[in-house]
Amino acid sequence: MEIRPILSALLRNRTGAILVGLQIALTLAVVANAFFIIAQRAELIARPTGIDTPNLFVLQSYGYGPGYETEATVRADLALLRSLPGVESAAYLAQTPLSNSGSGNAYLRSAKPGEPQVPGNYFEVDEAAIETLGLRLVAGRNFRPEEVRVIPQTSEFPKQVILSQAMAKAVFGDEPAVGRLIYSLDGSAAEVIGVYERMMGSWPGSTSVDPYQTLLHPVISEMPIARYAVRTRPGERDRVMAAVEQRLGATGTGRLITWVRPHDEIVERAYRADRRMVAFLGTLVALMTAVTALGIVGLATFQVNARRKQIGTRRAVGARRADSVRYFLVENALLAGAGAFAGAALAYGFSWWLSSTFQLPPLHPGYVAATALGILVLARLAVAWPARRAPAIPPAVAT
């Protein structure tokens, strides 16, 4: 089949063809970038936390009485929490992982001038934190009870620390970290006594720092606010949470329980904006795809109705039904191909704007190719019904 007559027919009715071509181009540009962002967000949400989130909950207490003593209250609270039926372990945990609120510092591998600074998200914990959070030690040992110090809320550097593998690699490279000294910016040094596999930090959405660069400080801050993490036996978390709030609230030690939350609720809050973006972009993709398909069907239907006499004449002089169907399929392929070509260029331009404005990574070519293929398939399916209707018109009626 010659292409020139088809192009001539499209040029004679160029308004509808141009509008549908632009619609295809815009849909490809938006859908390719939307799928790319959705894939990034889905990958972000699916990252492992390194924590026993399904069986973990966190609570916070606030001391208000004049005789409130941090160390005595924390020790008593932990003893009570660990004695409750269904509790596997409980620990002091000043900062909550994935809460978007925490503490960070810069660390050095030596005290030499000009040593590169490595950012790290630290957590003040007691000796039970490794077990309570469900972390896996891959080297070294855990804190001993006598190594956990109660200090005022200051930036005093501890004598021992435990690093995540990501933090150990960032500071020491491929060299073993256990037994080495790690330095704070003021020149204080701490011994690395252990390395755990991984734990997501307080800011899972961070793009400037690896959120797995975390470390543990054996410190209990002497302040009115105290937080605890509790790990329960599987299936008993909700029951234990209700019991904990009641039992701790009844101790009468000059403090109150301000909140009790399951850790998966904290994780859900951390990724809520990402999930909403995925839902929004998914809805946008569905709507634009549907509108584009309807536009292609509408244009093809209009072309069939406008060419009834042409179709009848062709049939009367011997054209087969398949020839009429092929005519509209080729016309649609030309239109969709031109729209996809323009859409690919538009997609990269849109991606460049997103990268420069929102610091997003550049669009991967695979998403453009896959979306273009999907658009071409969609266009072929959308035109199939009008194209099959065309040769069904009897030549006598058409002419």
mmCIF file of N, CA and C in Angstrom, residues 188-315:
data_model
loop_
_atom_site.group_PDB
_atom_site.id
_atom_site.type_symbol
_atom_site.label_atom_id
_atom_site.label_comp_id
_atom_site.label_asym_id
_atom_site.label_seq_id
_atom_site.Cartn_x
_atom_site.Cartn_y
_atom_site.Cartn_z
ATOM 1 N N SER A 188 37.616 14.245 70.060
ATOM 2 C CA SER A 188 37.350 13.119 70.955
ATOM 3 C C SER A 188 37.285 11.828 70.146
ATOM 4 N N ALA A 189 37.728 10.728 70.785
ATOM 5 C CA ALA A 189 37.796 9.447 70.088
ATOM 6 C C ALA A 189 36.952 8.412 70.814
ATOM 7 N N ALA A 190 36.351 7.513 70.029
ATOM 8 C CA ALA A 190 35.599 6.388 70.573
ATOM 9 C C ALA A 190 36.075 5.113 69.888
ATOM 10 N N GLU A 191 36.082 4.028 70.614
ATOM 11 C CA GLU A 191 36.477 2.740 70.044
ATOM 12 C C GLU A 191 35.281 2.084 69.371
ATOM 13 N N VAL A 192 35.499 1.583 68.170
ATOM 14 C CA VAL A 192 34.466 0.821 67.477
ATOM 15 C C VAL A 192 34.513 -0.604 68.012
ATOM 16 N N ILE A 193 33.474 -0.999 68.756
ATOM 17 C CA ILE A 193 33.482 -2.337 69.366
ATOM 18 C C ILE A 193 32.630 -3.333 68.591
ATOM 19 N N GLY A 194 31.832 -2.861 67.632
ATOM 20 C CA GLY A 194 30.991 -3.784 66.883
ATOM 21 C C GLY A 194 30.476 -3.158 65.601
ATOM 22 N N VAL A 195 30.025 -4.028 64.697
ATOM 23 C CA VAL A 195 29.428 -3.605 63.427
ATOM 24 C C VAL A 195 28.167 -4.438 63.217
ATOM 25 N N TYR A 196 27.028 -3.762 62.971
ATOM 26 C CA TYR A 196 25.800 -4.484 62.653
ATOM 27 C C TYR A 196 25.507 -4.346 61.161
ATOM 28 N N GLU A 197 24.652 -5.241 60.672
ATOM 29 C CA GLU A 197 24.442 -5.327 59.224
ATOM 30 C C GLU A 197 23.867 -4.025 58.663
ATOM 31 N N ARG A 198 22.711 -3.618 59.142
ATOM 32 C CA ARG A 198 22.126 -2.371 58.639
ATOM 33 C C ARG A 198 20.976 -1.956 59.538
ATOM 34 N N MET A 199 20.710 -0.652 59.525
ATOM 35 C CA MET A 199 19.528 -0.074 60.152
ATOM 36 C C MET A 199 19.235 1.240 59.457
ATOM 37 N N MET A 200 17.996 1.386 58.999
ATOM 38 C CA MET A 200 17.591 2.643 58.383
ATOM 39 C C MET A 200 17.610 3.734 59.435
ATOM 40 N N GLY A 201 18.089 4.914 59.057
ATOM 41 C CA GLY A 201 18.197 6.017 59.998
ATOM 42 C C GLY A 201 16.904 6.774 60.178
ATOM 43 N N SER A 202 17.019 7.952 60.742
ATOM 44 C CA SER A 202 15.837 8.764 61.039
ATOM 45 C C SER A 202 15.227 9.389 59.800
ATOM 46 N N TRP A 203 16.026 9.583 58.747
ATOM 47 C CA TRP A 203 15.538 10.291 57.556
ATOM 48 C C TRP A 203 15.638 9.386 56.340
ATOM 49 N N PRO A 204 14.643 8.537 56.100
ATOM 50 C CA PRO A 204 14.734 7.593 54.979
ATOM 51 C C PRO A 204 14.694 8.259 53.618
ATOM 52 N N GLY A 205 14.174 9.485 53.540
ATOM 53 C CA GLY A 205 14.102 10.165 52.258
ATOM 54 C C GLY A 205 15.323 10.984 51.922
ATOM 55 N N SER A 206 16.372 10.906 52.734
ATOM 56 C CA SER A 206 17.567 11.721 52.497
ATOM 57 C C SER A 206 18.242 11.328 51.185
ATOM 58 N N THR A 207 18.577 12.330 50.396
ATOM 59 C CA THR A 207 19.302 12.099 49.147
ATOM 60 C C THR A 207 20.756 12.539 49.236
ATOM 61 N N SER A 208 21.090 13.326 50.272
ATOM 62 C CA SER A 208 22.457 13.815 50.411
ATOM 63 C C SER A 208 23.338 12.861 51.213
ATOM 64 N N VAL A 209 22.732 12.076 52.085
ATOM 65 C CA VAL A 209 23.477 11.142 52.937
ATOM 66 C C VAL A 209 22.808 9.775 52.852
ATOM 67 N N ASP A 210 23.612 8.732 52.798
ATOM 68 C CA ASP A 210 23.082 7.375 52.812
ATOM 69 C C ASP A 210 22.310 7.149 54.118
ATOM 70 N N PRO A 211 20.997 6.857 54.057
ATOM 71 C CA PRO A 211 20.227 6.688 55.300
ATOM 72 C C PRO A 211 20.659 5.478 56.127
ATOM 73 N N TYR A 212 21.486 4.593 55.553
ATOM 74 C CA TYR A 212 21.985 3.449 56.309
ATOM 75 C C TYR A 212 23.281 3.770 57.061
ATOM 76 N N GLN A 213 23.796 4.989 56.914
ATOM 77 C CA GLN A 213 24.993 5.386 57.672
ATOM 78 C C GLN A 213 24.576 5.765 59.089
ATOM 79 N N THR A 214 24.421 4.759 59.935
ATOM 80 C CA THR A 214 23.952 4.959 61.298
ATOM 81 C C THR A 214 24.956 4.374 62.281
ATOM 82 N N LEU A 215 24.863 4.812 63.532
ATOM 83 C CA LEU A 215 25.716 4.283 64.594
ATOM 84 C C LEU A 215 25.011 4.453 65.936
ATOM 85 N N LEU A 216 25.435 3.657 66.891
ATOM 86 C CA LEU A 216 24.826 3.628 68.215
ATOM 87 C C LEU A 216 25.793 4.190 69.244
ATOM 88 N N HIS A 217 25.295 5.094 70.099
ATOM 89 C CA HIS A 217 26.053 5.637 71.227
ATOM 90 C C HIS A 217 25.470 5.064 72.519
ATOM 91 N N PRO A 218 26.300 4.516 73.403
ATOM 92 C CA PRO A 218 25.786 3.975 74.676
ATOM 93 C C PRO A 218 25.528 5.090 75.692
ATOM 94 N N VAL A 219 24.444 5.820 75.489
ATOM 95 C CA VAL A 219 24.174 7.022 76.280
ATOM 96 C C VAL A 219 22.696 7.080 76.639
ATOM 97 N N ILE A 220 22.409 7.459 77.876
ATOM 98 C CA ILE A 220 21.058 7.822 78.302
ATOM 99 C C ILE A 220 21.092 9.300 78.655
ATOM 100 N N SER A 221 20.342 10.106 77.890
ATOM 101 C CA SER A 221 20.355 11.557 78.103
ATOM 102 C C SER A 221 19.531 11.919 79.335
ATOM 103 N N GLU A 222 20.099 12.740 80.181
ATOM 104 C CA GLU A 222 19.418 13.167 81.409
ATOM 105 C C GLU A 222 18.488 14.332 81.080
ATOM 106 N N MET A 223 17.274 13.986 80.685
ATOM 107 C CA MET A 223 16.289 14.983 80.282
ATOM 108 C C MET A 223 14.892 14.446 80.580
ATOM 109 N N PRO A 224 13.877 15.304 80.621
ATOM 110 C CA PRO A 224 12.530 14.835 80.993
ATOM 111 C C PRO A 224 11.934 13.829 80.013
ATOM 112 N N ILE A 225 12.285 13.950 78.734
ATOM 113 C CA ILE A 225 11.708 13.042 77.743
ATOM 114 C C ILE A 225 12.538 11.763 77.665
ATOM 115 N N ALA A 226 11.851 10.634 77.763
ATOM 116 C CA ALA A 226 12.504 9.328 77.619
ATOM 117 C C ALA A 226 11.697 8.493 76.640
ATOM 118 N N ARG A 227 12.401 7.835 75.722
ATOM 119 C CA ARG A 227 11.736 6.964 74.754
ATOM 120 C C ARG A 227 12.234 5.539 74.915
ATOM 121 N N TYR A 228 11.322 4.607 74.673
ATOM 122 C CA TYR A 228 11.647 3.189 74.789
ATOM 123 C C TYR A 228 11.158 2.454 73.547
ATOM 124 N N ALA A 229 11.922 1.432 73.165
ATOM 125 C CA ALA A 229 11.498 0.513 72.112
ATOM 126 C C ALA A 229 11.216 -0.831 72.758
ATOM 127 N N VAL A 230 10.132 -1.475 72.348
ATOM 128 C CA VAL A 230 9.730 -2.764 72.922
ATOM 129 C C VAL A 230 9.476 -3.732 71.777
ATOM 130 N N ARG A 231 10.117 -4.886 71.840
ATOM 131 C CA ARG A 231 9.871 -5.943 70.850
ATOM 132 C C ARG A 231 9.118 -7.078 71.520
ATOM 133 N N THR A 232 8.035 -7.486 70.890
ATOM 134 C CA THR A 232 7.165 -8.501 71.469
ATOM 135 C C THR A 232 7.273 -9.804 70.683
ATOM 136 N N ARG A 233 6.644 -10.832 71.232
ATOM 137 C CA ARG A 233 6.516 -12.074 70.477
ATOM 138 C C ARG A 233 5.574 -11.833 69.289
ATOM 139 N N PRO A 234 5.764 -12.582 68.200
ATOM 140 C CA PRO A 234 4.897 -12.386 67.028
ATOM 141 C C PRO A 234 3.418 -12.506 67.392
ATOM 142 N N GLY A 235 2.633 -11.547 66.930
ATOM 143 C CA GLY A 235 1.195 -11.572 67.140
ATOM 144 C C GLY A 235 0.715 -10.978 68.446
ATOM 145 N N GLU A 236 1.634 -10.548 69.323
ATOM 146 C CA GLU A 236 1.220 -10.044 70.633
ATOM 147 C C GLU A 236 1.466 -8.542 70.814
ATOM 148 N N ARG A 237 1.873 -7.875 69.764
ATOM 149 C CA ARG A 237 2.247 -6.471 69.915
ATOM 150 C C ARG A 237 1.076 -5.600 70.380
ATOM 151 N N ASP A 238 -0.085 -5.731 69.753
ATOM 152 C CA ASP A 238 -1.212 -4.852 70.090
ATOM 153 C C ASP A 238 -1.670 -5.056 71.533
ATOM 154 N N ARG A 239 -1.683 -6.314 71.960
ATOM 155 C CA ARG A 239 -2.083 -6.582 73.345
ATOM 156 C C ARG A 239 -1.090 -5.989 74.328
ATOM 157 N N VAL A 240 0.197 -6.148 74.044
ATOM 158 C CA VAL A 240 1.224 -5.622 74.942
ATOM 159 C C VAL A 240 1.200 -4.099 74.957
ATOM 160 N N MET A 241 0.943 -3.477 73.811
ATOM 161 C CA MET A 241 0.879 -2.018 73.770
ATOM 162 C C MET A 241 -0.182 -1.479 74.725
ATOM 163 N N ALA A 242 -1.358 -2.093 74.708
ATOM 164 C CA ALA A 242 -2.429 -1.646 75.605
ATOM 165 C C ALA A 242 -2.036 -1.847 77.063
ATOM 166 N N ALA A 243 -1.387 -2.968 77.371
ATOM 167 C CA ALA A 243 -0.977 -3.248 78.746
ATOM 168 C C ALA A 243 0.116 -2.290 79.210
ATOM 169 N N VAL A 244 1.042 -1.955 78.310
ATOM 170 C CA VAL A 244 2.144 -1.064 78.663
ATOM 171 C C VAL A 244 1.624 0.316 79.031
ATOM 172 N N GLU A 245 0.736 0.854 78.245
ATOM 173 C CA GLU A 245 0.222 2.187 78.518
ATOM 174 C C GLU A 245 -0.484 2.232 79.864
ATOM 175 N N GLN A 246 -1.194 1.165 80.193
ATOM 176 C CA GLN A 246 -1.913 1.128 81.464
ATOM 177 C C GLN A 246 -0.961 0.949 82.635
ATOM 178 N N ARG A 247 -0.021 0.031 82.508
ATOM 179 C CA ARG A 247 0.876 -0.277 83.630
ATOM 180 C C ARG A 247 1.835 0.872 83.911
ATOM 181 N N LEU A 248 2.444 1.455 82.864
ATOM 182 C CA LEU A 248 3.374 2.555 83.102
ATOM 183 C C LEU A 248 2.656 3.806 83.594
ATOM 184 N N GLY A 249 1.441 4.018 83.117
ATOM 185 C CA GLY A 249 0.698 5.181 83.555
ATOM 186 C C GLY A 249 0.269 5.113 85.002
ATOM 187 N N ALA A 250 0.248 3.904 85.569
ATOM 188 C CA ALA A 250 -0.214 3.726 86.950
ATOM 189 C C ALA A 250 0.924 3.713 87.966
ATOM 190 N N THR A 251 2.165 3.921 87.511
ATOM 191 C CA THR A 251 3.279 3.843 88.454
ATOM 192 C C THR A 251 3.386 5.066 89.350
ATOM 193 N N GLY A 252 2.877 6.237 88.906
ATOM 194 C CA GLY A 252 2.879 7.435 89.745
ATOM 195 C C GLY A 252 4.263 7.938 90.080
ATOM 196 N N THR A 253 5.137 8.011 89.080
ATOM 197 C CA THR A 253 6.519 8.450 89.316
ATOM 198 C C THR A 253 6.762 9.883 88.834
ATOM 199 N N GLY A 254 5.718 10.674 88.743
ATOM 200 C CA GLY A 254 5.893 12.061 88.327
ATOM 201 C C GLY A 254 6.129 12.226 86.853
ATOM 202 N N ARG A 255 5.608 11.335 86.062
ATOM 203 C CA ARG A 255 5.706 11.484 84.612
ATOM 204 C C ARG A 255 4.508 10.802 83.969
ATOM 205 N N LEU A 256 4.233 11.169 82.722
ATOM 206 C CA LEU A 256 3.092 10.601 82.003
ATOM 207 C C LEU A 256 3.552 10.043 80.667
ATOM 208 N N ILE A 257 2.777 9.103 80.133
ATOM 209 C CA ILE A 257 3.066 8.510 78.831
ATOM 210 C C ILE A 257 2.404 9.385 77.769
ATOM 211 N N THR A 258 3.201 9.989 76.907
ATOM 212 C CA THR A 258 2.653 10.933 75.929
ATOM 213 C C THR A 258 2.155 10.235 74.661
ATOM 214 N N TRP A 259 2.802 9.157 74.248
ATOM 215 C CA TRP A 259 2.286 8.390 73.111
ATOM 216 C C TRP A 259 2.901 7.001 73.069
ATOM 217 N N VAL A 260 2.150 6.088 72.448
ATOM 218 C CA VAL A 260 2.600 4.718 72.197
ATOM 219 C C VAL A 260 2.236 4.399 70.755
ATOM 220 N N ARG A 261 3.226 4.020 69.944
ATOM 221 C CA ARG A 261 2.966 3.804 68.512
ATOM 222 C C ARG A 261 3.662 2.537 68.020
ATOM 223 N N PRO A 262 2.970 1.741 67.215
ATOM 224 C CA PRO A 262 3.659 0.631 66.537
ATOM 225 C C PRO A 262 4.655 1.176 65.526
ATOM 226 N N HIS A 263 5.747 0.487 65.355
ATOM 227 C CA HIS A 263 6.781 1.020 64.474
ATOM 228 C C HIS A 263 6.340 1.036 63.019
ATOM 229 N N ASP A 264 5.465 0.106 62.605
ATOM 230 C CA ASP A 264 5.024 0.146 61.216
ATOM 231 C C ASP A 264 4.188 1.394 60.930
ATOM 232 N N GLU A 265 3.545 1.962 61.954
ATOM 233 C CA GLU A 265 2.852 3.233 61.763
ATOM 234 C C GLU A 265 3.859 4.355 61.512
ATOM 235 N N ILE A 266 4.987 4.314 62.230
ATOM 236 C CA ILE A 266 6.041 5.312 62.011
ATOM 237 C C ILE A 266 6.631 5.169 60.610
ATOM 238 N N VAL A 267 6.823 3.921 60.167
ATOM 239 C CA VAL A 267 7.341 3.685 58.817
ATOM 240 C C VAL A 267 6.346 4.190 57.769
ATOM 241 N N GLU A 268 5.052 3.932 58.005
ATOM 242 C CA GLU A 268 4.024 4.380 57.063
ATOM 243 C C GLU A 268 4.025 5.899 56.955
ATOM 244 N N ARG A 269 4.183 6.591 58.070
ATOM 245 C CA ARG A 269 4.231 8.055 58.052
ATOM 246 C C ARG A 269 5.457 8.552 57.293
ATOM 247 N N ALA A 270 6.566 7.845 57.444
ATOM 248 C CA ALA A 270 7.799 8.269 56.780
ATOM 249 C C ALA A 270 7.656 8.233 55.262
ATOM 250 N N TYR A 271 6.889 7.270 54.745
ATOM 251 C CA TYR A 271 6.740 7.114 53.303
ATOM 252 C C TYR A 271 5.368 7.569 52.808
ATOM 253 N N ARG A 272 4.605 8.263 53.641
ATOM 254 C CA ARG A 272 3.251 8.661 53.243
ATOM 255 C C ARG A 272 3.273 9.565 52.016
ATOM 256 N N ALA A 273 4.161 10.529 51.990
ATOM 257 C CA ALA A 273 4.233 11.429 50.834
ATOM 258 C C ALA A 273 4.599 10.667 49.565
ATOM 259 N N ASP A 274 5.500 9.682 49.677
ATOM 260 C CA ASP A 274 5.882 8.886 48.504
ATOM 261 C C ASP A 274 4.709 8.050 48.008
ATOM 262 N N ARG A 275 3.963 7.461 48.939
ATOM 263 C CA ARG A 275 2.797 6.660 48.523
ATOM 264 C C ARG A 275 1.730 7.530 47.866
ATOM 265 N N ARG A 276 1.539 8.712 48.396
ATOM 266 C CA ARG A 276 0.558 9.615 47.786
ATOM 267 C C ARG A 276 0.995 10.030 46.393
ATOM 268 N N MET A 277 2.292 10.248 46.211
ATOM 269 C CA MET A 277 2.784 10.603 44.887
ATOM 270 C C MET A 277 2.574 9.451 43.913
ATOM 271 N N VAL A 278 2.850 8.217 44.362
ATOM 272 C CA VAL A 278 2.630 7.053 43.508
ATOM 273 C C VAL A 278 1.165 6.943 43.112
ATOM 274 N N ALA A 279 0.244 7.141 44.076
ATOM 275 C CA ALA A 279 -1.181 7.072 43.774
ATOM 276 C C ALA A 279 -1.594 8.170 42.799
ATOM 277 N N PHE A 280 -1.091 9.387 43.031
ATOM 278 C CA PHE A 280 -1.441 10.503 42.149
ATOM 279 C C PHE A 280 -0.937 10.271 40.729
ATOM 280 N N LEU A 281 0.333 9.870 40.607
ATOM 281 C CA LEU A 281 0.894 9.663 39.275
ATOM 282 C C LEU A 281 0.231 8.472 38.578
ATOM 283 N N GLY A 282 -0.106 7.422 39.345
ATOM 284 C CA GLY A 282 -0.806 6.289 38.751
ATOM 285 C C GLY A 282 -2.167 6.690 38.201
ATOM 286 N N THR A 283 -2.885 7.521 38.959
ATOM 287 C CA THR A 283 -4.184 8.016 38.480
ATOM 288 C C THR A 283 -4.010 8.891 37.244
ATOM 289 N N LEU A 284 -2.979 9.756 37.268
ATOM 290 C CA LEU A 284 -2.717 10.618 36.117
ATOM 291 C C LEU A 284 -2.404 9.801 34.868
ATOM 292 N N VAL A 285 -1.600 8.754 35.028
ATOM 293 C CA VAL A 285 -1.259 7.889 33.891
ATOM 294 C C VAL A 285 -2.520 7.226 33.335
ATOM 295 N N ALA A 286 -3.370 6.699 34.218
ATOM 296 C CA ALA A 286 -4.588 6.036 33.767
ATOM 297 C C ALA A 286 -5.506 6.997 33.021
ATOM 298 N N LEU A 287 -5.669 8.213 33.545
ATOM 299 C CA LEU A 287 -6.551 9.182 32.905
ATOM 300 C C LEU A 287 -6.011 9.624 31.545
ATOM 301 N N MET A 288 -4.712 9.919 31.486
ATOM 302 C CA MET A 288 -4.143 10.372 30.215
ATOM 303 C C MET A 288 -4.182 9.265 29.169
ATOM 304 N N THR A 289 -3.946 8.024 29.599
ATOM 305 C CA THR A 289 -4.007 6.906 28.661
ATOM 306 C C THR A 289 -5.424 6.730 28.129
ATOM 307 N N ALA A 290 -6.421 6.828 29.019
ATOM 308 C CA ALA A 290 -7.806 6.682 28.587
ATOM 309 C C ALA A 290 -8.217 7.796 27.632
ATOM 310 N N VAL A 291 -7.844 9.038 27.950
ATOM 311 C CA VAL A 291 -8.200 10.170 27.086
ATOM 312 C C VAL A 291 -7.537 10.040 25.720
ATOM 313 N N THR A 292 -6.273 9.598 25.703
ATOM 314 C CA THR A 292 -5.581 9.419 24.428
ATOM 315 C C THR A 292 -6.237 8.339 23.593
ATOM 316 N N ALA A 293 -6.601 7.217 24.237
ATOM 317 C CA ALA A 293 -7.282 6.148 23.509
ATOM 318 C C ALA A 293 -8.610 6.631 22.937
ATOM 319 N N LEU A 294 -9.362 7.402 23.723
ATOM 320 C CA LEU A 294 -10.631 7.938 23.233
ATOM 321 C C LEU A 294 -10.407 8.903 22.073
ATOM 322 N N GLY A 295 -9.350 9.701 22.141
ATOM 323 C CA GLY A 295 -9.047 10.615 21.044
ATOM 324 C C GLY A 295 -8.739 9.875 19.756
ATOM 325 N N ILE A 296 -7.974 8.778 19.863
ATOM 326 C CA ILE A 296 -7.644 7.989 18.673
ATOM 327 C C ILE A 296 -8.902 7.346 18.099
ATOM 328 N N VAL A 297 -9.752 6.787 18.964
ATOM 329 C CA VAL A 297 -11.007 6.181 18.509
ATOM 330 C C VAL A 297 -11.884 7.230 17.838
ATOM 331 N N GLY A 298 -11.978 8.427 18.457
ATOM 332 C CA GLY A 298 -12.805 9.484 17.889
ATOM 333 C C GLY A 298 -12.327 9.926 16.517
ATOM 334 N N LEU A 299 -11.001 10.117 16.371
ATOM 335 C CA LEU A 299 -10.468 10.539 15.088
ATOM 336 C C LEU A 299 -10.694 9.470 14.028
ATOM 337 N N ALA A 300 -10.423 8.199 14.384
ATOM 338 C CA ALA A 300 -10.610 7.116 13.416
ATOM 339 C C ALA A 300 -12.073 6.988 13.013
ATOM 340 N N THR A 301 -12.974 7.123 13.965
ATOM 341 C CA THR A 301 -14.407 7.057 13.649
ATOM 342 C C THR A 301 -14.807 8.199 12.723
ATOM 343 N N PHE A 302 -14.302 9.378 12.995
ATOM 344 C CA PHE A 302 -14.600 10.526 12.134
ATOM 345 C C PHE A 302 -14.077 10.290 10.718
ATOM 346 N N GLN A 303 -12.863 9.753 10.630
ATOM 347 C CA GLN A 303 -12.284 9.508 9.306
ATOM 348 C C GLN A 303 -13.089 8.468 8.536
ATOM 349 N N VAL A 304 -13.575 7.443 9.229
ATOM 350 C CA VAL A 304 -14.392 6.428 8.561
ATOM 351 C C VAL A 304 -15.682 7.051 8.040
ATOM 352 N N ASN A 305 -16.346 7.830 8.883
ATOM 353 C CA ASN A 305 -17.611 8.436 8.472
ATOM 354 C C ASN A 305 -17.401 9.462 7.354
ATOM 355 N N ALA A 306 -16.289 10.180 7.398
ATOM 356 C CA ALA A 306 -16.028 11.192 6.377
ATOM 357 C C ALA A 306 -15.656 10.581 5.035
ATOM 358 N N ARG A 307 -15.223 9.332 5.037
ATOM 359 C CA ARG A 307 -14.761 8.697 3.801
ATOM 360 C C ARG A 307 -15.679 7.559 3.362
ATOM 361 N N ARG A 308 -16.928 7.634 3.713
ATOM 362 C CA ARG A 308 -17.856 6.563 3.331
ATOM 363 C C ARG A 308 -17.902 6.397 1.815
ATOM 364 N N LYS A 309 -17.971 7.524 1.086
ATOM 365 C CA LYS A 309 -18.048 7.417 -0.370
ATOM 366 C C LYS A 309 -16.754 6.860 -0.942
ATOM 367 N N GLN A 310 -15.610 7.292 -0.385
ATOM 368 C CA GLN A 310 -14.311 6.789 -0.861
ATOM 369 C C GLN A 310 -14.204 5.286 -0.619
ATOM 370 N N ILE A 311 -14.642 4.853 0.572
ATOM 371 C CA ILE A 311 -14.574 3.420 0.902
ATOM 372 C C ILE A 311 -15.470 2.624 -0.041
ATOM 373 N N GLY A 312 -16.705 3.146 -0.290
ATOM 374 C CA GLY A 312 -17.621 2.433 -1.190
ATOM 375 C C GLY A 312 -17.094 2.350 -2.598
ATOM 376 N N THR A 313 -16.496 3.432 -3.069
ATOM 377 C CA THR A 313 -15.932 3.432 -4.423
ATOM 378 C C THR A 313 -14.808 2.409 -4.535
ATOM 379 N N ARG A 314 -13.926 2.382 -3.552
ATOM 380 C CA ARG A 314 -12.824 1.410 -3.552
ATOM 381 C C ARG A 314 -13.348 -0.015 -3.515
ATOM 382 N N ARG A 315 -14.374 -0.241 -2.733
ATOM 383 C CA ARG A 315 -14.959 -1.586 -2.684
ATOM 384 C C ARG A 315 -15.611 -1.946 -4.015
#
